[in-house]
Amino acid sequence: MTRFLYIADTHLGAVQGQGYCQQPRYAQRLPALLDALTRWMEARPELEISFVLHGGDMVDSVDPGALRQAGEVFRLPVPVCLSLGNHDLTSRDAVELWRTVVPCLFPQGRLAFTLECDGWMVHSVPTQWCDEHYYWEEAQQPHLSVEDLAWLEAALAAHPDMAHLVCTHGAFVGVPTAQTGFDTAYHVPPVAWTATLLRLIRCYPQLKVVFGGHTHINSHVRITQAHLVTASAFVETPFEFKLVEVTPERFTLETVSLLPYLSFQAGYDWNRTFVQGRGCDRGFVATVQTSGPASRWTGDFGSSC
Ligand SMILES: [Fe+2]
C-alpha cells in the first residue's frame, strides 16, 4: 500500500485580490497552510505518507527569489514533487531556474518523471500552453510535447500489468453541469486536448486515473476505465488537499480540508459551493483487476459521478 497527498495551485507570491481564483485566496498564508499540512501528517503517523505530488502552479510567477522561497516553504517531512503548471513557466528561463534552484522537486532529474508505488506507476507530464514549450504568457492551448507524449506512451505500453496514474496541470474536460448547476459545462478545454486523453484512454486500458489542476475546482469525471480528478486550489478557502491510497487492487481518494487546523479567519463564497464538489467528486473508492492487458476496473460510487 502507498499513500500520498495531492495538492495544486498554491500560487506562491500571488498578490492579494488579484488573479484567477474560485474562492477567496490566501496565497500569503501558504507557509501557515503548509505548517498545518505538516501537523496533519505528523498527527497521523500510521498513514505513512510517502510523498506530496503538486499538480502545478506552485508559484504565481517565476523568478529566482520565488523559486528559492518555494524551496524553503515546501520543505516538508516527506518529499515533494512538482508537475509544472502554466504559472510555473512565466519566464523563458523557467526550466533552467527550476532545475538549478529546486532540483529536488523533479525525481530522476526530469521535468516529466515517474514514481513507482504499490502496483501503480504515477507519471507526471508537463502541460505545454503554446508553440513555445515550457513558457506561458496568456495562451491556453494545452498539449503535450511530442517527446513527452512518446515517453508517456512508451511507459504505459511497457507495463500493461500495472495500473497507471497520469498527472498534468491542464484539466482534460469541463466541470459537468450536474456539479455546477450551470446551463453548460464550465471551464471546457480545447477539443484537441480532450481528444489526446480520449485516445490514451482507448489505447491503454491500464490508464486508470488522471490528475489535473488549473480550474481550482474539485471534480471527478469517469470516462470508461479512467477517473479524471481535479483539485481546488490549496490556498483558497477551505484549503483542501487529496489523500490518495493505492494498492495493486484498489484506488482510494479522499478530499480533506485544513480549515479546522488554521488559526486565521477565512472568507468563503457560499454562492459557489460547487467548487468543493459533490460527495462523488470529493472522494471515491475503485477496485482494479490487472489480470492481463485488458484489465478490468470497477468504480464503487454512492452517486451520479
Ligand atoms: Fe492556478
PDB file of C-alpha atoms and ligand atoms in Angstrom:
ATOM      1  CA  MET A   1       0.000   0.000   0.000  1.00  0.00           C
ATOM      2  CA  THR A   2       1.242   3.508  -0.816  1.00  0.00           C
ATOM      3  CA  ARG A   3      -0.339   6.722   0.442  1.00  0.00           C
ATOM      4  CA  PHE A   4       0.432  10.166  -0.896  1.00  0.00           C
ATOM      5  CA  LEU A   5      -1.088  13.632  -0.870  1.00  0.00           C
ATOM      6  CA  TYR A   6      -2.099  15.629  -3.919  1.00  0.00           C
ATOM      7  CA  ILE A   7      -2.235  19.422  -3.815  1.00  0.00           C
ATOM      8  CA  ALA A   8      -2.419  22.025  -6.577  1.00  0.00           C
ATOM      9  CA  ASP A   9      -2.448  25.735  -7.322  1.00  0.00           C
ATOM     10  CA  THR A  10      -0.574  27.182  -4.366  1.00  0.00           C
ATOM     11  CA  HIS A  11       0.345  30.352  -6.327  1.00  0.00           C
ATOM     12  CA  LEU A  12       3.194  31.338  -4.015  1.00  0.00           C
ATOM     13  CA  GLY A  13       3.787  35.093  -4.279  1.00  0.00           C
ATOM     14  CA  ALA A  14       0.350  35.959  -5.687  1.00  0.00           C
ATOM     15  CA  VAL A  15      -0.871  39.450  -4.881  1.00  0.00           C
ATOM     16  CA  GLN A  16      -3.913  39.509  -2.629  1.00  0.00           C
ATOM     17  CA  GLY A  17      -7.077  40.393  -4.544  1.00  0.00           C
ATOM     18  CA  GLN A  18      -5.591  39.757  -7.992  1.00  0.00           C
ATOM     19  CA  GLY A  19      -5.582  36.790 -10.346  1.00  0.00           C
ATOM     20  CA  TYR A  20      -7.811  33.837 -11.137  1.00  0.00           C
ATOM     21  CA  CYS A  21      -9.485  32.189  -8.194  1.00  0.00           C
ATOM     22  CA  GLN A  22     -12.728  30.345  -7.455  1.00  0.00           C
ATOM     23  CA  GLN A  23     -12.908  31.112  -3.742  1.00  0.00           C
ATOM     24  CA  PRO A  24     -11.174  33.731  -1.557  1.00  0.00           C
ATOM     25  CA  ARG A  25      -7.441  33.221  -1.945  1.00  0.00           C
ATOM     26  CA  TYR A  26      -4.858  33.427   0.821  1.00  0.00           C
ATOM     27  CA  ALA A  27      -1.604  32.766  -1.037  1.00  0.00           C
ATOM     28  CA  GLN A  28       0.254  34.897   1.514  1.00  0.00           C
ATOM     29  CA  ARG A  29      -0.745  32.308   4.124  1.00  0.00           C
ATOM     30  CA  LEU A  30       0.974  29.470   2.272  1.00  0.00           C
ATOM     31  CA  PRO A  31       3.668  28.938   4.965  1.00  0.00           C
ATOM     32  CA  ALA A  32       0.931  28.625   7.626  1.00  0.00           C
ATOM     33  CA  LEU A  33      -1.069  26.296   5.379  1.00  0.00           C
ATOM     34  CA  LEU A  34       1.947  24.057   4.797  1.00  0.00           C
ATOM     35  CA  ASP A  35       2.632  24.099   8.552  1.00  0.00           C
ATOM     36  CA  ALA A  36      -0.933  22.888   9.064  1.00  0.00           C
ATOM     37  CA  LEU A  37      -0.434  20.200   6.426  1.00  0.00           C
ATOM     38  CA  THR A  38       2.729  19.060   8.233  1.00  0.00           C
ATOM     39  CA  ARG A  39       0.863  18.938  11.552  1.00  0.00           C
ATOM     40  CA  TRP A  40      -1.921  16.977   9.882  1.00  0.00           C
ATOM     41  CA  MET A  41       0.599  14.405   8.638  1.00  0.00           C
ATOM     42  CA  GLU A  42       2.506  14.263  11.928  1.00  0.00           C
ATOM     43  CA  ALA A  43      -0.726  13.631  13.845  1.00  0.00           C
ATOM     44  CA  ARG A  44      -1.308  10.570  11.645  1.00  0.00           C
ATOM     45  CA  PRO A  45       1.984   8.653  11.550  1.00  0.00           C
ATOM     46  CA  GLU A  46       0.052   5.443  10.877  1.00  0.00           C
ATOM     47  CA  LEU A  47      -0.773   6.745   7.396  1.00  0.00           C
ATOM     48  CA  GLU A  48       2.931   6.671   6.452  1.00  0.00           C
ATOM     49  CA  ILE A  49       2.501   9.288   3.717  1.00  0.00           C
ATOM     50  CA  SER A  50       5.233   8.653   1.145  1.00  0.00           C
ATOM     51  CA  PHE A  51       5.266  11.932  -0.785  1.00  0.00           C
ATOM     52  CA  VAL A  52       3.319  15.016  -1.829  1.00  0.00           C
ATOM     53  CA  LEU A  53       2.525  15.409  -5.510  1.00  0.00           C
ATOM     54  CA  HIS A  54       1.957  19.039  -6.513  1.00  0.00           C
ATOM     55  CA  GLY A  55      -0.230  19.390  -9.591  1.00  0.00           C
ATOM     56  CA  GLY A  56       1.185  22.725 -10.715  1.00  0.00           C
ATOM     57  CA  ASP A  57       1.078  26.484 -10.259  1.00  0.00           C
ATOM     58  CA  MET A  58       3.352  26.124  -7.263  1.00  0.00           C
ATOM     59  CA  VAL A  59       4.325  29.778  -7.732  1.00  0.00           C
ATOM     60  CA  ASP A  60       2.346  32.641  -9.243  1.00  0.00           C
ATOM     61  CA  SER A  61       5.209  33.812 -11.423  1.00  0.00           C
ATOM     62  CA  VAL A  62       8.769  32.665 -11.917  1.00  0.00           C
ATOM     63  CA  ASP A  63      11.890  34.465 -10.748  1.00  0.00           C
ATOM     64  CA  PRO A  64      14.900  33.195  -8.779  1.00  0.00           C
ATOM     65  CA  GLY A  65      13.592  34.624  -5.488  1.00  0.00           C
ATOM     66  CA  ALA A  66      10.192  32.975  -5.862  1.00  0.00           C
ATOM     67  CA  LEU A  67      11.762  29.597  -6.584  1.00  0.00           C
ATOM     68  CA  ARG A  68      14.155  29.916  -3.638  1.00  0.00           C
ATOM     69  CA  GLN A  69      11.159  30.708  -1.440  1.00  0.00           C
ATOM     70  CA  ALA A  70       9.309  27.703  -2.877  1.00  0.00           C
ATOM     71  CA  GLY A  71      12.290  25.525  -1.978  1.00  0.00           C
ATOM     72  CA  GLU A  72      12.077  26.778   1.612  1.00  0.00           C
ATOM     73  CA  VAL A  73       8.314  26.648   2.253  1.00  0.00           C
ATOM     74  CA  PHE A  74       7.852  23.290   0.545  1.00  0.00           C
ATOM     75  CA  ARG A  75      10.430  21.633   2.775  1.00  0.00           C
ATOM     76  CA  LEU A  76       8.003  19.085   4.234  1.00  0.00           C
ATOM     77  CA  PRO A  77       8.582  15.882   6.245  1.00  0.00           C
ATOM     78  CA  VAL A  78       8.119  13.888   3.011  1.00  0.00           C
ATOM     79  CA  PRO A  79       9.471  14.526  -0.493  1.00  0.00           C
ATOM     80  CA  VAL A  80       7.530  16.971  -2.677  1.00  0.00           C
ATOM     81  CA  CYS A  81       7.466  16.650  -6.464  1.00  0.00           C
ATOM     82  CA  LEU A  82       6.029  19.086  -8.962  1.00  0.00           C
ATOM     83  CA  SER A  83       4.073  18.723 -12.183  1.00  0.00           C
ATOM     84  CA  LEU A  84       4.739  22.154 -13.689  1.00  0.00           C
ATOM     85  CA  GLY A  85       1.708  24.447 -14.210  1.00  0.00           C
ATOM     86  CA  ASN A  86       1.360  27.409 -16.528  1.00  0.00           C
ATOM     87  CA  HIS A  87       2.178  29.868 -13.746  1.00  0.00           C
ATOM     88  CA  ASP A  88       5.398  27.905 -13.145  1.00  0.00           C
ATOM     89  CA  LEU A  89       6.509  28.814 -16.665  1.00  0.00           C
ATOM     90  CA  THR A  90       6.119  32.599 -16.859  1.00  0.00           C
ATOM     91  CA  SER A  91       9.778  33.191 -17.645  1.00  0.00           C
ATOM     92  CA  ARG A  92      11.776  31.970 -20.639  1.00  0.00           C
ATOM     93  CA  ASP A  93      14.470  30.672 -18.294  1.00  0.00           C
ATOM     94  CA  ALA A  94      11.900  28.904 -16.065  1.00  0.00           C
ATOM     95  CA  VAL A  95      13.145  25.384 -16.824  1.00  0.00           C
ATOM     96  CA  GLU A  96      16.755  26.315 -16.101  1.00  0.00           C
ATOM     97  CA  LEU A  97      15.711  28.053 -12.866  1.00  0.00           C
ATOM     98  CA  TRP A  98      13.591  25.141 -11.603  1.00  0.00           C
ATOM     99  CA  ARG A  99      16.389  22.699 -12.407  1.00  0.00           C
ATOM    100  CA  THR A 100      19.075  24.719 -10.677  1.00  0.00           C
ATOM    101  CA  VAL A 101      17.229  26.329  -7.733  1.00  0.00           C
ATOM    102  CA  VAL A 102      14.949  23.446  -6.641  1.00  0.00           C
ATOM    103  CA  PRO A 103      16.064  20.266  -8.457  1.00  0.00           C
ATOM    104  CA  CYS A 104      14.688  18.117  -5.619  1.00  0.00           C
ATOM    105  CA  LEU A 105      11.142  18.701  -6.935  1.00  0.00           C
ATOM    106  CA  PHE A 106      11.866  16.610 -10.027  1.00  0.00           C
ATOM    107  CA  PRO A 107      12.588  12.900  -9.455  1.00  0.00           C
ATOM    108  CA  GLN A 108      15.157  11.415 -11.820  1.00  0.00           C
ATOM    109  CA  GLY A 109      16.139  14.999 -12.636  1.00  0.00           C
ATOM    110  CA  ARG A 110      13.424  15.084 -15.286  1.00  0.00           C
ATOM    111  CA  LEU A 111      10.521  17.519 -15.682  1.00  0.00           C
ATOM    112  CA  ALA A 112       8.478  14.507 -16.861  1.00  0.00           C
ATOM    113  CA  PHE A 113       9.022  11.762 -14.318  1.00  0.00           C
ATOM    114  CA  THR A 114       7.607   8.525 -12.943  1.00  0.00           C
ATOM    115  CA  LEU A 115       7.077   7.431  -9.355  1.00  0.00           C
ATOM    116  CA  GLU A 116       6.529   3.740  -8.700  1.00  0.00           C
ATOM    117  CA  CYS A 117       4.024   2.935  -5.986  1.00  0.00           C
ATOM    118  CA  ASP A 118       2.487  -0.362  -4.914  1.00  0.00           C
ATOM    119  CA  GLY A 119       1.362  -1.836  -8.234  1.00  0.00           C
ATOM    120  CA  TRP A 120       0.989   1.649  -9.696  1.00  0.00           C
ATOM    121  CA  MET A 121       3.072   3.951 -11.838  1.00  0.00           C
ATOM    122  CA  VAL A 122       2.491   7.670 -11.338  1.00  0.00           C
ATOM    123  CA  HIS A 123       3.605   9.701 -14.347  1.00  0.00           C
ATOM    124  CA  SER A 124       3.921  13.467 -14.201  1.00  0.00           C
ATOM    125  CA  VAL A 125       3.952  15.167 -17.595  1.00  0.00           C
ATOM    126  CA  PRO A 126       4.128  18.956 -18.026  1.00  0.00           C
ATOM    127  CA  THR A 127       1.273  20.539 -19.956  1.00  0.00           C
ATOM    128  CA  GLN A 128       2.536  22.889 -22.690  1.00  0.00           C
ATOM    129  CA  TRP A 129       0.496  26.027 -23.368  1.00  0.00           C
ATOM    130  CA  CYS A 130       1.677  27.496 -26.660  1.00  0.00           C
ATOM    131  CA  ASP A 131       4.045  26.779 -29.544  1.00  0.00           C
ATOM    132  CA  GLU A 132       6.975  27.887 -27.389  1.00  0.00           C
ATOM    133  CA  HIS A 133       7.287  24.999 -24.964  1.00  0.00           C
ATOM    134  CA  TYR A 134       7.975  25.498 -21.261  1.00  0.00           C
ATOM    135  CA  TYR A 135       6.832  29.103 -21.494  1.00  0.00           C
ATOM    136  CA  TRP A 136       3.449  30.649 -20.738  1.00  0.00           C
ATOM    137  CA  GLU A 137       2.191  34.173 -21.121  1.00  0.00           C
ATOM    138  CA  GLU A 138      -1.526  34.094 -21.901  1.00  0.00           C
ATOM    139  CA  ALA A 139      -2.247  31.338 -24.416  1.00  0.00           C
ATOM    140  CA  GLN A 140      -4.488  28.474 -23.363  1.00  0.00           C
ATOM    141  CA  GLN A 141      -3.642  25.790 -25.927  1.00  0.00           C
ATOM    142  CA  PRO A 142      -2.838  22.852 -23.688  1.00  0.00           C
ATOM    143  CA  HIS A 143      -0.942  19.968 -25.256  1.00  0.00           C
ATOM    144  CA  LEU A 144       1.899  17.574 -24.551  1.00  0.00           C
ATOM    145  CA  SER A 145       5.174  17.850 -26.389  1.00  0.00           C
ATOM    146  CA  VAL A 146       5.807  15.131 -28.980  1.00  0.00           C
ATOM    147  CA  GLU A 147       8.701  13.880 -26.857  1.00  0.00           C
ATOM    148  CA  ASP A 148       6.709  13.727 -23.622  1.00  0.00           C
ATOM    149  CA  LEU A 149       3.743  12.035 -25.278  1.00  0.00           C
ATOM    150  CA  ALA A 150       6.040   9.392 -26.782  1.00  0.00           C
ATOM    151  CA  TRP A 151       7.723   8.920 -23.394  1.00  0.00           C
ATOM    152  CA  LEU A 152       4.345   8.530 -21.668  1.00  0.00           C
ATOM    153  CA  GLU A 153       3.001   6.078 -24.215  1.00  0.00           C
ATOM    154  CA  ALA A 154       6.190   4.010 -24.005  1.00  0.00           C
ATOM    155  CA  ALA A 155       5.806   3.833 -20.224  1.00  0.00           C
ATOM    156  CA  LEU A 156       2.148   2.832 -20.498  1.00  0.00           C
ATOM    157  CA  ALA A 157       2.902   0.195 -23.119  1.00  0.00           C
ATOM    158  CA  ALA A 158       5.860  -1.232 -21.211  1.00  0.00           C
ATOM    159  CA  HIS A 159       3.794  -2.033 -18.120  1.00  0.00           C
ATOM    160  CA  PRO A 160       0.322  -3.217 -19.138  1.00  0.00           C
ATOM    161  CA  ASP A 161       0.112  -5.302 -15.978  1.00  0.00           C
ATOM    162  CA  MET A 162       0.334  -2.244 -13.709  1.00  0.00           C
ATOM    163  CA  ALA A 163      -2.198   0.493 -13.021  1.00  0.00           C
ATOM    164  CA  HIS A 164      -1.129   3.942 -14.235  1.00  0.00           C
ATOM    165  CA  LEU A 165      -1.922   7.430 -12.967  1.00  0.00           C
ATOM    166  CA  VAL A 166      -1.046  10.459 -15.096  1.00  0.00           C
ATOM    167  CA  CYS A 167      -0.692  13.927 -13.613  1.00  0.00           C
ATOM    168  CA  THR A 168      -0.624  17.035 -15.780  1.00  0.00           C
ATOM    169  CA  HIS A 169      -1.743  20.553 -14.873  1.00  0.00           C
ATOM    170  CA  GLY A 170      -4.285  21.154 -17.635  1.00  0.00           C
ATOM    171  CA  ALA A 171      -7.751  19.710 -16.961  1.00  0.00           C
ATOM    172  CA  PHE A 172      -8.919  17.465 -19.807  1.00  0.00           C
ATOM    173  CA  VAL A 173     -12.685  18.007 -19.544  1.00  0.00           C
ATOM    174  CA  GLY A 174     -15.032  20.736 -18.345  1.00  0.00           C
ATOM    175  CA  VAL A 175     -16.792  20.685 -14.993  1.00  0.00           C
ATOM    176  CA  PRO A 176     -20.178  18.957 -15.546  1.00  0.00           C
ATOM    177  CA  THR A 177     -23.461  20.857 -15.300  1.00  0.00           C
ATOM    178  CA  ALA A 178     -24.644  18.293 -12.753  1.00  0.00           C
ATOM    179  CA  GLN A 179     -21.974  19.698 -10.433  1.00  0.00           C
ATOM    180  CA  THR A 180     -22.241  23.419 -11.158  1.00  0.00           C
ATOM    181  CA  GLY A 181     -25.939  23.793 -11.949  1.00  0.00           C
ATOM    182  CA  PHE A 182     -24.930  25.940 -14.945  1.00  0.00           C
ATOM    183  CA  ASP A 183     -26.519  25.548 -18.391  1.00  0.00           C
ATOM    184  CA  THR A 184     -23.301  24.290 -19.982  1.00  0.00           C
ATOM    185  CA  ALA A 185     -20.112  22.607 -18.833  1.00  0.00           C
ATOM    186  CA  TYR A 186     -17.730  25.025 -17.133  1.00  0.00           C
ATOM    187  CA  HIS A 187     -14.080  25.701 -17.918  1.00  0.00           C
ATOM    188  CA  VAL A 188     -14.189  23.481 -21.021  1.00  0.00           C
ATOM    189  CA  PRO A 189     -10.719  22.953 -22.556  1.00  0.00           C
ATOM    190  CA  PRO A 190      -9.982  22.891 -26.309  1.00  0.00           C
ATOM    191  CA  VAL A 191     -11.326  19.837 -28.124  1.00  0.00           C
ATOM    192  CA  ALA A 192      -7.844  18.739 -29.231  1.00  0.00           C
ATOM    193  CA  TRP A 193      -6.708  18.481 -25.604  1.00  0.00           C
ATOM    194  CA  THR A 194      -9.667  16.294 -24.641  1.00  0.00           C
ATOM    195  CA  ALA A 195      -9.076  14.200 -27.771  1.00  0.00           C
ATOM    196  CA  THR A 196      -5.496  13.495 -26.640  1.00  0.00           C
ATOM    197  CA  LEU A 197      -6.800  11.988 -23.432  1.00  0.00           C
ATOM    198  CA  LEU A 198      -9.599  10.037 -25.113  1.00  0.00           C
ATOM    199  CA  ARG A 199      -7.056   8.385 -27.385  1.00  0.00           C
ATOM    200  CA  LEU A 200      -4.844   7.460 -24.425  1.00  0.00           C
ATOM    201  CA  ILE A 201      -7.811   6.024 -22.531  1.00  0.00           C
ATOM    202  CA  ARG A 202      -8.839   3.984 -25.562  1.00  0.00           C
ATOM    203  CA  CYS A 203      -5.362   2.690 -26.382  1.00  0.00           C
ATOM    204  CA  TYR A 204      -4.219   1.988 -22.825  1.00  0.00           C
ATOM    205  CA  PRO A 205      -6.806   0.334 -20.560  1.00  0.00           C
ATOM    206  CA  GLN A 206      -4.109   0.342 -17.866  1.00  0.00           C
ATOM    207  CA  LEU A 207      -4.526   4.144 -17.608  1.00  0.00           C
ATOM    208  CA  LYS A 208      -6.835   4.330 -14.594  1.00  0.00           C
ATOM    209  CA  VAL A 209      -6.567   7.798 -13.069  1.00  0.00           C
ATOM    210  CA  VAL A 210      -5.697  11.273 -14.381  1.00  0.00           C
ATOM    211  CA  PHE A 211      -4.938  14.166 -12.030  1.00  0.00           C
ATOM    212  CA  GLY A 212      -5.113  17.819 -13.041  1.00  0.00           C
ATOM    213  CA  GLY A 213      -5.367  21.294 -11.597  1.00  0.00           C
ATOM    214  CA  HIS A 214      -5.767  24.669 -13.325  1.00  0.00           C
ATOM    215  CA  THR A 215      -9.530  25.022 -12.766  1.00  0.00           C
ATOM    216  CA  HIS A 216      -9.180  25.411  -8.969  1.00  0.00           C
ATOM    217  CA  ILE A 217     -12.263  23.183  -8.697  1.00  0.00           C
ATOM    218  CA  ASN A 218     -12.695  19.718  -7.201  1.00  0.00           C
ATOM    219  CA  SER A 219     -14.099  17.500  -9.897  1.00  0.00           C
ATOM    220  CA  HIS A 220     -14.337  13.831 -10.775  1.00  0.00           C
ATOM    221  CA  VAL A 221     -15.438  12.582 -14.167  1.00  0.00           C
ATOM    222  CA  ARG A 222     -15.276   8.973 -15.256  1.00  0.00           C
ATOM    223  CA  ILE A 223     -14.627   8.007 -18.880  1.00  0.00           C
ATOM    224  CA  THR A 224     -14.771   4.232 -19.349  1.00  0.00           C
ATOM    225  CA  GLN A 225     -11.994   2.887 -17.113  1.00  0.00           C
ATOM    226  CA  ALA A 226     -10.382   6.246 -16.347  1.00  0.00           C
ATOM    227  CA  HIS A 227     -11.192   8.555 -13.447  1.00  0.00           C
ATOM    228  CA  LEU A 228     -10.356  12.211 -14.137  1.00  0.00           C
ATOM    229  CA  VAL A 229      -9.776  14.210 -10.974  1.00  0.00           C
ATOM    230  CA  THR A 230      -9.050  17.904 -10.480  1.00  0.00           C
ATOM    231  CA  ALA A 231      -8.328  19.701  -7.215  1.00  0.00           C
ATOM    232  CA  SER A 232      -9.426  23.012  -5.759  1.00  0.00           C
ATOM    233  CA  ALA A 233      -6.617  25.500  -5.062  1.00  0.00           C
ATOM    234  CA  PHE A 234      -4.758  24.685  -1.856  1.00  0.00           C
ATOM    235  CA  VAL A 235      -4.602  28.388  -0.925  1.00  0.00           C
ATOM    236  CA  GLU A 236      -8.306  29.069  -1.428  1.00  0.00           C
ATOM    237  CA  THR A 237     -10.876  28.500   1.299  1.00  0.00           C
ATOM    238  CA  PRO A 238     -11.422  25.809   2.589  1.00  0.00           C
ATOM    239  CA  PHE A 239      -7.773  24.874   1.876  1.00  0.00           C
ATOM    240  CA  GLU A 240      -8.177  21.340   0.597  1.00  0.00           C
ATOM    241  CA  PHE A 241      -5.893  18.528  -0.457  1.00  0.00           C
ATOM    242  CA  LYS A 242      -6.401  14.948  -1.523  1.00  0.00           C
ATOM    243  CA  LEU A 243      -5.350  11.855   0.378  1.00  0.00           C
ATOM    244  CA  VAL A 244      -4.659   9.027  -2.059  1.00  0.00           C
ATOM    245  CA  GLU A 245      -4.196   5.373  -1.194  1.00  0.00           C
ATOM    246  CA  VAL A 246      -3.181   2.834  -3.807  1.00  0.00           C
ATOM    247  CA  THR A 247      -2.758  -0.912  -3.692  1.00  0.00           C
ATOM    248  CA  PRO A 248      -2.476  -3.274  -6.662  1.00  0.00           C
ATOM    249  CA  GLU A 249      -6.202  -3.957  -6.219  1.00  0.00           C
ATOM    250  CA  ARG A 250      -7.650  -0.622  -5.187  1.00  0.00           C
ATOM    251  CA  PHE A 251      -7.558   3.171  -5.544  1.00  0.00           C
ATOM    252  CA  THR A 252      -9.000   5.366  -2.801  1.00  0.00           C
ATOM    253  CA  LEU A 253      -9.297   9.142  -2.862  1.00  0.00           C
ATOM    254  CA  GLU A 254     -10.493  11.485  -0.138  1.00  0.00           C
ATOM    255  CA  THR A 255     -10.619  15.294  -0.087  1.00  0.00           C
ATOM    256  CA  VAL A 256      -9.553  16.868   3.207  1.00  0.00           C
ATOM    257  CA  SER A 257      -9.910  20.487   4.386  1.00  0.00           C
ATOM    258  CA  LEU A 258      -7.278  22.112   6.593  1.00  0.00           C
ATOM    259  CA  LEU A 259      -9.745  24.698   7.876  1.00  0.00           C
ATOM    260  CA  PRO A 260     -10.026  23.103  11.363  1.00  0.00           C
ATOM    261  CA  TYR A 261      -6.224  23.289  11.716  1.00  0.00           C
ATOM    262  CA  LEU A 262      -5.857  27.019  10.991  1.00  0.00           C
ATOM    263  CA  SER A 263      -5.910  29.963  13.362  1.00  0.00           C
ATOM    264  CA  PHE A 264      -6.853  32.752  10.919  1.00  0.00           C
ATOM    265  CA  GLN A 265     -10.330  33.740   9.769  1.00  0.00           C
ATOM    266  CA  ALA A 266     -11.053  32.964   6.121  1.00  0.00           C
ATOM    267  CA  GLY A 267     -13.941  34.115   3.968  1.00  0.00           C
ATOM    268  CA  TYR A 268     -15.998  31.803   1.775  1.00  0.00           C
ATOM    269  CA  ASP A 269     -18.329  32.487  -1.158  1.00  0.00           C
ATOM    270  CA  TRP A 270     -21.426  30.438  -0.355  1.00  0.00           C
ATOM    271  CA  ASN A 271     -22.792  31.107  -3.861  1.00  0.00           C
ATOM    272  CA  ARG A 272     -20.011  28.949  -5.301  1.00  0.00           C
ATOM    273  CA  THR A 273     -20.130  25.774  -3.248  1.00  0.00           C
ATOM    274  CA  PHE A 274     -19.881  23.761  -6.486  1.00  0.00           C
ATOM    275  CA  VAL A 275     -16.133  24.478  -6.297  1.00  0.00           C
ATOM    276  CA  GLN A 276     -15.852  21.962  -3.473  1.00  0.00           C
ATOM    277  CA  GLY A 277     -17.747  19.342  -5.490  1.00  0.00           C
ATOM    278  CA  ARG A 278     -20.377  16.811  -4.579  1.00  0.00           C
ATOM    279  CA  GLY A 279     -19.608  13.798  -2.433  1.00  0.00           C
ATOM    280  CA  CYS A 280     -18.781  11.774  -5.540  1.00  0.00           C
ATOM    281  CA  ASP A 281     -16.382  14.490  -6.737  1.00  0.00           C
ATOM    282  CA  ARG A 282     -14.597  14.664  -3.406  1.00  0.00           C
ATOM    283  CA  GLY A 283     -13.896  11.008  -2.872  1.00  0.00           C
ATOM    284  CA  PHE A 284     -14.321   7.531  -4.244  1.00  0.00           C
ATOM    285  CA  VAL A 285     -13.072   4.012  -3.967  1.00  0.00           C
ATOM    286  CA  ALA A 286     -12.413   1.937  -7.064  1.00  0.00           C
ATOM    287  CA  THR A 287     -11.236  -1.604  -7.464  1.00  0.00           C
ATOM    288  CA  VAL A 288      -8.775  -2.603 -10.147  1.00  0.00           C
ATOM    289  CA  GLN A 289      -8.089  -6.029 -11.559  1.00  0.00           C
ATOM    290  CA  THR A 290      -4.971  -6.069 -13.651  1.00  0.00           C
ATOM    291  CA  SER A 291      -5.127  -9.599 -14.957  1.00  0.00           C
ATOM    292  CA  GLY A 292      -3.621  -9.107 -18.374  1.00  0.00           C
ATOM    293  CA  PRO A 293      -3.668  -6.163 -20.775  1.00  0.00           C
ATOM    294  CA  ALA A 294      -7.454  -5.878 -20.874  1.00  0.00           C
ATOM    295  CA  SER A 295      -7.562  -5.127 -17.168  1.00  0.00           C
ATOM    296  CA  ARG A 296     -10.959  -4.524 -15.658  1.00  0.00           C
ATOM    297  CA  TRP A 297     -11.755  -1.613 -13.436  1.00  0.00           C
ATOM    298  CA  THR A 298     -14.902  -1.108 -11.485  1.00  0.00           C
ATOM    299  CA  GLY A 299     -15.854   2.017  -9.640  1.00  0.00           C
ATOM    300  CA  ASP A 300     -17.784   1.964  -6.399  1.00  0.00           C
ATOM    301  CA  PHE A 301     -19.772   5.162  -6.219  1.00  0.00           C
ATOM    302  CA  GLY A 302     -22.503   6.441  -3.993  1.00  0.00           C
ATOM    303  CA  SER A 303     -23.962   8.856  -6.527  1.00  0.00           C
ATOM    304  CA  SER A 304     -24.010  10.019 -10.117  1.00  0.00           C
ATOM    305  CA  CYS A 305     -20.310  10.533 -10.941  1.00  0.00           C
TER     306      CYS A 305
HETATM  307 FE    FE B   1      -3.751  28.055 -10.874  1.00  0.00          FE
END
